[in-house]
PDB file of C-alpha atoms in Angstrom:
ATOM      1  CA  UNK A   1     136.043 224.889   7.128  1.00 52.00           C
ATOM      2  CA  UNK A   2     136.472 221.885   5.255  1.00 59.00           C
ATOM      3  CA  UNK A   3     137.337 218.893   7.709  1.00 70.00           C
ATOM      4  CA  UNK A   4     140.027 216.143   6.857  1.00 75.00           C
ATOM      5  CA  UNK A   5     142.288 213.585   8.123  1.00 79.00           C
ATOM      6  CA  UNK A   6     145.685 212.868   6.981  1.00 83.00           C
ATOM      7  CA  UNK A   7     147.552 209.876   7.513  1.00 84.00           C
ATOM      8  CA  UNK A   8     151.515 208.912   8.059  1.00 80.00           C
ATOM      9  CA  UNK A   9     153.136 206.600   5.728  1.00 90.00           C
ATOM     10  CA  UNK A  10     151.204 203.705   5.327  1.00 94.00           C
ATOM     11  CA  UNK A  11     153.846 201.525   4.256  1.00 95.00           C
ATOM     12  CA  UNK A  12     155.421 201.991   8.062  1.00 94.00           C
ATOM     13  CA  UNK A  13     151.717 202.645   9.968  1.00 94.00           C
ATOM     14  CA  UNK A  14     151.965 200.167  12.953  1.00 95.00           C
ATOM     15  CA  UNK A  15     149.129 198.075  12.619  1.00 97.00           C
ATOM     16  CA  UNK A  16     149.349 196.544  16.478  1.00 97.00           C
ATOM     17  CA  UNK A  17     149.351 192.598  16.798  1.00 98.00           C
ATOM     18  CA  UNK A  18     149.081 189.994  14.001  1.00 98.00           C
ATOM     19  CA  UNK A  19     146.498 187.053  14.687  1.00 98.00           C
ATOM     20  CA  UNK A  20     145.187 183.954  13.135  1.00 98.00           C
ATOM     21  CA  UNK A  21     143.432 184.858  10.004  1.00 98.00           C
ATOM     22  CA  UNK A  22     140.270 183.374  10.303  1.00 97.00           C
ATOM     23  CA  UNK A  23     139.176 182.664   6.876  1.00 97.00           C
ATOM     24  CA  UNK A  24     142.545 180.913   6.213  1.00 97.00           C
ATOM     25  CA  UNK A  25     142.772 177.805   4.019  1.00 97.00           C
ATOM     26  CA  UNK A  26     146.584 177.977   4.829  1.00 97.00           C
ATOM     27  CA  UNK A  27     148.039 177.109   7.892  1.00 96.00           C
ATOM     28  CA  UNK A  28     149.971 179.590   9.858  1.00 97.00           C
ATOM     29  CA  UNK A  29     148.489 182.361   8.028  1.00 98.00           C
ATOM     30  CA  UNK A  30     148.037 185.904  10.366  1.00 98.00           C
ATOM     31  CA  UNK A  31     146.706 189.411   9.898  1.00 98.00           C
ATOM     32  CA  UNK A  32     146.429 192.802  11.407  1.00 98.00           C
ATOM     33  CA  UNK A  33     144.714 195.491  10.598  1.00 98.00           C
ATOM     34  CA  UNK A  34     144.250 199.293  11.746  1.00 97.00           C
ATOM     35  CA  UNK A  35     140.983 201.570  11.647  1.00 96.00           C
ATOM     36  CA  UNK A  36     142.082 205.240  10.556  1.00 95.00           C
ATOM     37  CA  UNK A  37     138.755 206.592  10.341  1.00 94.00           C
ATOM     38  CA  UNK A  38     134.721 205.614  10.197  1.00 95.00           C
ATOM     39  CA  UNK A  39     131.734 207.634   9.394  1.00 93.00           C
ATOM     40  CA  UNK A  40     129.283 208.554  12.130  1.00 93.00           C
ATOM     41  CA  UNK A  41     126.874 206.583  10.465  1.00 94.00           C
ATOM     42  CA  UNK A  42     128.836 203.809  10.244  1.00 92.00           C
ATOM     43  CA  UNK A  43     128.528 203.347   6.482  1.00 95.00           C
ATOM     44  CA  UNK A  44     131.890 203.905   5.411  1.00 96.00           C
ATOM     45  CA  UNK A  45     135.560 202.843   7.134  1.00 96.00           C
ATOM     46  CA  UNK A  46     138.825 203.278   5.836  1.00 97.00           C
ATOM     47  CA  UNK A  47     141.729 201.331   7.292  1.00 97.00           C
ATOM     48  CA  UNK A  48     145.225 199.550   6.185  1.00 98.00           C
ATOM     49  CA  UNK A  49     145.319 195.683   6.394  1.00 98.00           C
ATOM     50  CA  UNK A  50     147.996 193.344   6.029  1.00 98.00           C
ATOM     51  CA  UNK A  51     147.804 189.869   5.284  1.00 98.00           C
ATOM     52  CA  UNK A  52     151.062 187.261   5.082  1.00 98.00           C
ATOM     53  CA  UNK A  53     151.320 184.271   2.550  1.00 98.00           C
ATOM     54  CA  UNK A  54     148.701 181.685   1.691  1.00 98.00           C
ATOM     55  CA  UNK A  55     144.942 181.306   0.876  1.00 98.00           C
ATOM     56  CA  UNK A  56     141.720 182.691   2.345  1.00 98.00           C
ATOM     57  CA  UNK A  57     138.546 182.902   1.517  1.00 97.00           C
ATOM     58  CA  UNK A  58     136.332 186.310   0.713  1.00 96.00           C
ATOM     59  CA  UNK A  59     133.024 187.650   0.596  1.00 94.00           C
ATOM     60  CA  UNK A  60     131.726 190.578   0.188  1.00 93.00           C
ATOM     61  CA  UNK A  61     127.784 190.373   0.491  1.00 90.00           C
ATOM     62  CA  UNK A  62     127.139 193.233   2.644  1.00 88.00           C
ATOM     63  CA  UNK A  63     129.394 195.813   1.598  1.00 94.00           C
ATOM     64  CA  UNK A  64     131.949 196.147  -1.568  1.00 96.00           C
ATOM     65  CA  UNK A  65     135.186 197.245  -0.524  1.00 97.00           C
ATOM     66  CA  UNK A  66     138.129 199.812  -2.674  1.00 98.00           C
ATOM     67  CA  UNK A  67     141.747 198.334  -2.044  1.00 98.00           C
ATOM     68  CA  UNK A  68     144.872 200.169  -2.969  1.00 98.00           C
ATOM     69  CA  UNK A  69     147.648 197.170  -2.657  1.00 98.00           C
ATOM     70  CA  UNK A  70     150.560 199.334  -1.013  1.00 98.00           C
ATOM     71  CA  UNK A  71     153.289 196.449  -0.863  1.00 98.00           C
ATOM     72  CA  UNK A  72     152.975 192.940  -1.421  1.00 98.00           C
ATOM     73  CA  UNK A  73     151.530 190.612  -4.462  1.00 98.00           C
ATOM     74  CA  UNK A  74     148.097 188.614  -4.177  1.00 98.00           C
ATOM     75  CA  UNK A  75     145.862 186.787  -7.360  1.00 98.00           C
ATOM     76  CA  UNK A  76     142.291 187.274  -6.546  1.00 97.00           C
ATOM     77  CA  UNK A  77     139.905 184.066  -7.752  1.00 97.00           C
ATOM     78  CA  UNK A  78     136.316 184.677  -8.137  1.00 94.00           C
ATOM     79  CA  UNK A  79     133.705 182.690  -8.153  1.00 91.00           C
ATOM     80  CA  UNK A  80     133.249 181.933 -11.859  1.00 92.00           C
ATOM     81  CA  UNK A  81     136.565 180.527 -11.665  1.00 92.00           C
ATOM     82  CA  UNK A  82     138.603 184.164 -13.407  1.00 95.00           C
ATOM     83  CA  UNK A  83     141.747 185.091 -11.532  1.00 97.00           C
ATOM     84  CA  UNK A  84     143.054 188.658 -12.076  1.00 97.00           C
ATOM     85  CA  UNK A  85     146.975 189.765 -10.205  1.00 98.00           C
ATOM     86  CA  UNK A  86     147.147 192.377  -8.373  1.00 98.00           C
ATOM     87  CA  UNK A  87     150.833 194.608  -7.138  1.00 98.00           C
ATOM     88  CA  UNK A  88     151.971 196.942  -5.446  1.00 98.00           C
ATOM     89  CA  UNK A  89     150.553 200.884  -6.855  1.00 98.00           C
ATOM     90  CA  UNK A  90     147.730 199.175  -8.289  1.00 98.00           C
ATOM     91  CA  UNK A  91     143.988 199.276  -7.034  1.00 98.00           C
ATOM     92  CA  UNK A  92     141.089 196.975  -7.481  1.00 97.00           C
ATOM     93  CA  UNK A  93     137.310 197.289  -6.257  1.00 97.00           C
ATOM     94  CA  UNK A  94     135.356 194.488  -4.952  1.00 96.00           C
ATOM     95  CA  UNK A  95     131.903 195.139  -5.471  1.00 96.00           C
ATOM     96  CA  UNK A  96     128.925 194.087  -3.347  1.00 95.00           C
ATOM     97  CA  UNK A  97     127.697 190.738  -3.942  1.00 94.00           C
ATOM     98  CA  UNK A  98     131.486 189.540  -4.898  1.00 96.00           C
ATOM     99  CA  UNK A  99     132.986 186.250  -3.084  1.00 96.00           C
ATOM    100  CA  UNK A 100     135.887 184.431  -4.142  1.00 97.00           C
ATOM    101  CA  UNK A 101     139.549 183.967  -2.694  1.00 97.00           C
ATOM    102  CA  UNK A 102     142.518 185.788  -1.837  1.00 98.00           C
ATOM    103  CA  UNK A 103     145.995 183.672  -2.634  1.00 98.00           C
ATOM    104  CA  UNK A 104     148.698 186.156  -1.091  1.00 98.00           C
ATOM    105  CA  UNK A 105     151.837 185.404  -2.913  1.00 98.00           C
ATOM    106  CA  UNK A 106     153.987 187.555  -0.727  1.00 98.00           C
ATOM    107  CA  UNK A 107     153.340 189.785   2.404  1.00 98.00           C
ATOM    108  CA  UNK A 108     150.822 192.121   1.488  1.00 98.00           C
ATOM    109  CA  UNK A 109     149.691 195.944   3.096  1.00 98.00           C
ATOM    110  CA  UNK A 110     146.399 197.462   1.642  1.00 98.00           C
ATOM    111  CA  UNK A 111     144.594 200.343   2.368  1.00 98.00           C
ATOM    112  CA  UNK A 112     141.275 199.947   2.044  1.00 98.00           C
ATOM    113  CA  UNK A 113     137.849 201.502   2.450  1.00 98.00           C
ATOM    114  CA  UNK A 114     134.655 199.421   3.021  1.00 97.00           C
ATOM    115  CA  UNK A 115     131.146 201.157   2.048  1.00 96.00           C
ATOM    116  CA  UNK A 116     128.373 199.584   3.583  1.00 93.00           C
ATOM    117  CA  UNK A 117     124.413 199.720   2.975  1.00 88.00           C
ATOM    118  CA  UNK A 118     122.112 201.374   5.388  1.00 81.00           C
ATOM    119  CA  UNK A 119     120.073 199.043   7.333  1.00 68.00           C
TER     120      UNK A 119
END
């Protein structure tokens, strides 16, 4: 027996509370987020995020992190200055070692799944 999740719309999935996002360079900025599932071994999570408009900043030194964008718009800015769009259907990868910022252009809902290095 093979065993799965499955998940409800994700474009409706109540996330719980927003709060202060705290990597904001924008004021008033909030987030929530929801945990759908993590490995035992804690190397691996997979959740759905979302983010209202302005700035933050990123990193992504212990982990990298796969991000399907299910609603919203954001421009992602490395740190060697390139910035690539991202939209709604599309997906991106952050790989380990990646920092930059996040400029969310409109409300934006992700699902995402973090991979993580054993310690």
């Amino acid at each position: 027996m093979i065993d799965s999740q499955t998940f409800a719309d994700l474009s409706t999935l109540d996330l719980g509370p927003f709060g202060p996002k705290p990597t904001t360079l924008s004021q008033g900025q909030v987030e929530a987020a929801k945990t759908l599932w993590k490995s035992e071994d804690g190397l691996m999570e997979v959740g759905v995020w979302e983010c209202t408009p302005g700035r933050f900043t990123a990193s992504r030194e212990r982990n990298s992190e796969t991000c399907h964008i299910v609603s919203g718009r954001v421009s992602l800015h490395d740190a060697s200055g390139q910035t690539r769009e991202v939209r709604a259907g599309e997906a991106l990868v952050l790989p380990k070692g990646w920092s930059g910022e996040w400029t969310i252009h409109e409300t934006t809902r992700k699902l995402y799944i973090m991979h993580y290095d054993a310690a």
